[in-house]
Amino acid sequence: MVHKALGQAVKWGLIARNVADLVDPPRKERKEMKTLPAAEVVRLLNEAQRTGRHALYLMAVTTGLREGEILGLRWSDVDLERGIITVQQSLKKAGKEVVFASVNTSKGVRPVVITQSLVQALKSHKAKQAEERLFYGPAYRDYNLVFTVPGGGPISPPNLLRQFKSLLRKAVLPDIRFHDLRHTHAPLFLAQGVPSQNRLRAPGPLCHQCHYGYL
């Protein structure tokens, strides 16, 4: 506002220059990255069992995938026999709509090895989704997505955020961003002695101390 007012004053010849141009703009404050320790991850996953999206949250904390990559994941991108996910598209919000965009990286499509716990969770999730398709019949909106809203169709990021915040409150966990789950997976691997360069290639459980074998 000050810069605009001084600019107008320059135009009117009231001052010679806009001194606001000499001031460096304030740096954009970076949001602090937060992660959950293993015990809190288990509490989150326990609560997620009641939502029908347990596999989604398990994927978030064990793969390091971004929110859009998880929401845009198709069954054709998942090889449950080999335990590999191939990230090929991402879901993004565009105004009131959601759109799918190809994942462009310098190394091309990213294959991600997943844990056996996640393989089993996805198999169970896929079976329940098949039952849901039968229930809705022709009304089911089939995008071949792994994670959908009831009746098919993509999950919008705001929809996921509302549920995620509710999960945190019910599990009495810190108020973190969904994006922070992406960073939570790395400490879990490192706690098991898995080198950082092998995080996305290391199959098997991440946390042997965790009850219920979630990780």
Short mmCIF file of C-alpha atoms in Angstrom, two decimals:
data_model
loop_
_atom_site.label_atom_id
_atom_site.label_comp_id
_atom_site.label_asym_id
_atom_site.label_seq_id
_atom_site.Cartn_x
_atom_site.Cartn_y
_atom_site.Cartn_z
CA MET A 1 0.00 0.00 0.00
CA VAL A 2 2.85 2.38 0.89
CA HIS A 3 4.70 1.49 -2.31
CA LYS A 4 1.60 2.19 -4.39
CA ALA A 5 0.98 5.54 -2.71
CA LEU A 6 4.57 6.67 -3.21
CA GLY A 7 4.42 5.54 -6.83
CA GLN A 8 1.39 7.74 -7.36
CA ALA A 9 3.24 10.65 -5.73
CA VAL A 10 6.10 10.20 -8.24
CA LYS A 11 3.60 10.33 -11.12
CA TRP A 12 2.17 13.55 -9.76
CA GLY A 13 5.65 15.08 -9.42
CA LEU A 14 5.35 15.44 -5.67
CA ILE A 15 8.54 13.43 -5.02
CA ALA A 16 11.53 12.55 -7.19
CA ARG A 17 11.62 8.81 -6.57
CA ASN A 18 9.83 5.99 -4.82
CA VAL A 19 12.02 5.23 -1.82
CA ALA A 20 10.06 2.03 -1.23
CA ASP A 21 11.93 0.60 -4.24
CA LEU A 22 15.11 0.74 -2.14
CA VAL A 23 13.72 -1.51 0.56
CA ASP A 24 14.19 -5.27 0.30
CA PRO A 25 10.85 -7.10 0.57
CA PRO A 26 10.46 -9.28 3.66
CA ARG A 27 11.50 -12.86 3.19
CA LYS A 28 8.72 -15.36 2.91
CA GLU A 29 8.79 -17.37 6.10
CA ARG A 30 9.26 -21.07 5.43
CA LYS A 31 6.86 -23.34 7.23
CA GLU A 32 8.54 -25.52 9.80
CA MET A 33 8.70 -29.18 8.82
CA LYS A 34 7.29 -31.50 11.46
CA THR A 35 7.42 -35.28 11.65
CA LEU A 36 5.73 -37.91 13.80
CA PRO A 37 7.69 -40.50 15.79
CA ALA A 38 6.77 -44.16 15.30
CA ALA A 39 4.46 -44.33 18.33
CA GLU A 40 2.41 -41.38 17.06
CA VAL A 41 2.30 -42.84 13.55
CA VAL A 42 0.70 -45.97 15.03
CA ARG A 43 -1.90 -43.84 16.80
CA LEU A 44 -2.69 -42.07 13.54
CA LEU A 45 -3.07 -45.36 11.67
CA ASN A 46 -5.23 -46.81 14.44
CA GLU A 47 -7.62 -43.90 14.04
CA ALA A 48 -7.47 -44.16 10.24
CA GLN A 49 -8.77 -47.74 10.47
CA ARG A 50 -12.19 -46.26 11.25
CA THR A 51 -12.28 -44.06 8.15
CA GLY A 52 -11.83 -46.55 5.32
CA ARG A 53 -8.66 -44.75 4.27
CA HIS A 54 -6.13 -46.64 6.34
CA ALA A 55 -4.18 -47.67 3.23
CA LEU A 56 -3.96 -44.04 2.11
CA TYR A 57 -2.33 -42.90 5.35
CA LEU A 58 -0.09 -45.95 5.49
CA MET A 59 1.10 -45.07 1.99
CA ALA A 60 1.74 -41.48 3.04
CA VAL A 61 4.01 -42.42 5.96
CA THR A 62 5.89 -45.28 4.27
CA THR A 63 6.57 -44.06 0.73
CA GLY A 64 7.27 -40.34 0.86
CA LEU A 65 4.82 -39.73 -2.01
CA ARG A 66 3.27 -36.29 -2.31
CA GLU A 67 -0.41 -35.73 -1.61
CA GLY A 68 -1.23 -35.21 -5.29
CA GLU A 69 0.67 -38.35 -6.29
CA ILE A 70 -1.29 -40.43 -3.79
CA LEU A 71 -4.66 -38.98 -4.79
CA GLY A 72 -3.86 -39.40 -8.49
CA LEU A 73 -2.60 -42.97 -8.18
CA ARG A 74 -4.36 -45.51 -10.42
CA TRP A 75 -4.58 -49.26 -9.96
CA SER A 76 -2.78 -49.59 -13.29
CA ASP A 77 0.19 -47.88 -11.60
CA VAL A 78 0.28 -50.44 -8.77
CA ASP A 79 1.93 -53.86 -9.07
CA LEU A 80 0.88 -55.72 -5.94
CA GLU A 81 2.70 -58.90 -6.94
CA ARG A 82 6.07 -57.17 -7.19
CA GLY A 83 5.28 -54.57 -4.54
CA ILE A 84 6.00 -51.59 -6.78
CA ILE A 85 4.18 -48.32 -7.40
CA THR A 86 4.88 -46.35 -10.56
CA VAL A 87 4.09 -42.67 -10.13
CA GLN A 88 2.78 -41.37 -13.45
CA GLN A 89 0.24 -38.68 -12.64
CA SER A 90 -0.72 -36.26 -9.91
CA LEU A 91 -4.05 -34.80 -8.86
CA LYS A 92 -4.27 -31.04 -8.40
CA LYS A 93 -7.01 -28.60 -7.49
CA ALA A 94 -7.84 -26.04 -10.17
CA GLY A 95 -10.46 -23.64 -8.89
CA LYS A 96 -13.45 -25.71 -7.85
CA GLU A 97 -12.37 -28.66 -9.99
CA VAL A 98 -9.65 -31.28 -9.68
CA VAL A 99 -7.42 -32.13 -12.62
CA PHE A 100 -4.84 -34.79 -13.37
CA ALA A 101 -1.38 -33.86 -14.57
CA SER A 102 1.44 -36.06 -15.81
CA VAL A 103 4.39 -36.30 -13.46
CA ASN A 104 7.39 -34.83 -15.24
CA THR A 105 10.78 -35.43 -13.67
CA SER A 106 14.30 -35.34 -15.06
CA LYS A 107 14.54 -39.09 -14.48
CA GLY A 108 11.13 -39.90 -15.90
CA VAL A 109 8.49 -42.05 -14.22
CA ARG A 110 9.36 -42.96 -10.62
CA PRO A 111 9.07 -46.59 -9.47
CA VAL A 112 8.69 -46.92 -5.69
CA VAL A 113 9.13 -50.19 -3.81
CA ILE A 114 6.52 -50.50 -1.06
CA THR A 115 6.44 -52.44 2.19
CA GLN A 116 4.66 -55.76 2.56
CA SER A 117 2.35 -54.17 5.11
CA LEU A 118 1.25 -51.66 2.50
CA VAL A 119 0.83 -54.41 -0.10
CA GLN A 120 -1.56 -56.24 2.22
CA ALA A 121 -3.41 -53.03 3.09
CA LEU A 122 -3.87 -52.23 -0.61
CA LYS A 123 -5.14 -55.74 -1.35
CA SER A 124 -7.74 -55.38 1.39
CA HIS A 125 -8.63 -51.89 0.18
CA LYS A 126 -9.02 -53.11 -3.40
CA ALA A 127 -11.38 -55.89 -2.31
CA LYS A 128 -13.57 -53.43 -0.42
CA GLN A 129 -13.56 -51.09 -3.41
CA ALA A 130 -14.76 -53.95 -5.62
CA GLU A 131 -17.69 -54.49 -3.24
CA GLU A 132 -18.45 -50.78 -3.41
CA ARG A 133 -18.52 -50.92 -7.23
CA LEU A 134 -21.09 -53.70 -7.08
CA PHE A 135 -23.18 -51.76 -4.56
CA TYR A 136 -23.32 -48.59 -6.69
CA GLY A 137 -23.57 -50.41 -10.01
CA PRO A 138 -23.75 -48.10 -13.06
CA ALA A 139 -23.76 -45.05 -10.77
CA TYR A 140 -20.19 -45.76 -9.68
CA ARG A 141 -17.80 -43.15 -11.11
CA ASP A 142 -14.83 -45.25 -12.16
CA TYR A 143 -11.58 -43.38 -12.74
CA ASN A 144 -9.50 -46.48 -11.91
CA LEU A 145 -8.19 -44.54 -8.91
CA VAL A 146 -6.80 -46.32 -5.88
CA PHE A 147 -8.36 -43.84 -3.46
CA THR A 148 -11.80 -42.37 -4.09
CA VAL A 149 -14.78 -40.76 -2.42
CA PRO A 150 -17.79 -43.03 -1.74
CA GLY A 151 -19.32 -43.95 -5.08
CA GLY A 152 -16.08 -43.39 -6.95
CA GLY A 153 -14.51 -40.18 -8.19
CA PRO A 154 -11.35 -38.43 -6.99
CA ILE A 155 -10.75 -37.15 -3.47
CA SER A 156 -10.20 -33.40 -3.50
CA PRO A 157 -7.28 -32.04 -1.43
CA PRO A 158 -9.62 -29.94 0.78
CA ASN A 159 -11.70 -33.06 1.46
CA LEU A 160 -8.59 -34.98 2.51
CA LEU A 161 -7.34 -32.08 4.62
CA ARG A 162 -10.58 -31.92 6.61
CA GLN A 163 -10.43 -35.62 7.36
CA PHE A 164 -6.73 -35.50 8.19
CA LYS A 165 -7.19 -32.68 10.70
CA SER A 166 -10.06 -34.60 12.26
CA LEU A 167 -7.84 -37.69 12.57
CA LEU A 168 -5.14 -35.68 14.31
CA ARG A 169 -7.61 -34.31 16.84
CA LYS A 170 -9.16 -37.71 17.57
CA ALA A 171 -5.75 -39.34 17.95
CA VAL A 172 -4.57 -36.41 20.12
CA LEU A 173 -1.63 -35.67 17.83
CA PRO A 174 0.20 -32.44 16.95
CA ASP A 175 -1.42 -30.23 14.31
CA ILE A 176 0.81 -31.00 11.33
CA ARG A 177 0.33 -30.68 7.58
CA PHE A 178 -0.48 -33.69 5.41
CA HIS A 179 2.73 -32.83 3.57
CA ASP A 180 4.65 -33.52 6.78
CA LEU A 181 3.73 -37.20 6.50
CA ARG A 182 5.95 -37.27 3.43
CA HIS A 183 8.89 -36.30 5.62
CA THR A 184 7.86 -38.65 8.42
CA HIS A 185 8.78 -41.73 6.39
CA ALA A 186 12.48 -40.84 6.17
CA PRO A 187 13.15 -40.81 9.95
CA LEU A 188 11.29 -44.11 10.24
CA PHE A 189 13.64 -45.67 7.69
CA LEU A 190 16.71 -44.12 9.28
CA ALA A 191 15.64 -45.40 12.69
CA GLN A 192 15.91 -48.89 11.20
CA GLY A 193 19.36 -48.20 9.77
CA VAL A 194 18.26 -47.89 6.14
CA PRO A 195 20.56 -45.45 4.26
CA SER A 196 18.83 -42.38 2.81
CA GLN A 197 19.68 -43.32 -0.78
CA ASN A 198 17.84 -46.64 -0.35
CA ARG A 199 14.65 -45.35 1.26
CA LEU A 200 12.42 -45.81 -1.76
CA ARG A 201 14.02 -49.10 -2.73
CA ALA A 202 13.93 -50.89 0.59
CA PRO A 203 11.04 -53.35 0.92
CA GLY A 204 9.86 -54.87 4.17
CA PRO A 205 8.68 -53.43 7.48
CA LEU A 206 10.09 -50.09 8.58
CA CYS A 207 9.49 -50.29 12.28
CA HIS A 208 9.75 -53.65 13.99
CA GLN A 209 8.88 -52.12 17.35
CA CYS A 210 5.49 -50.89 16.15
CA HIS A 211 2.54 -52.95 17.28
CA TYR A 212 0.06 -54.37 14.75
CA GLY A 213 2.77 -54.56 12.07
CA TYR A 214 1.63 -51.34 10.41
CA LEU A 215 5.02 -50.28 9.25
#
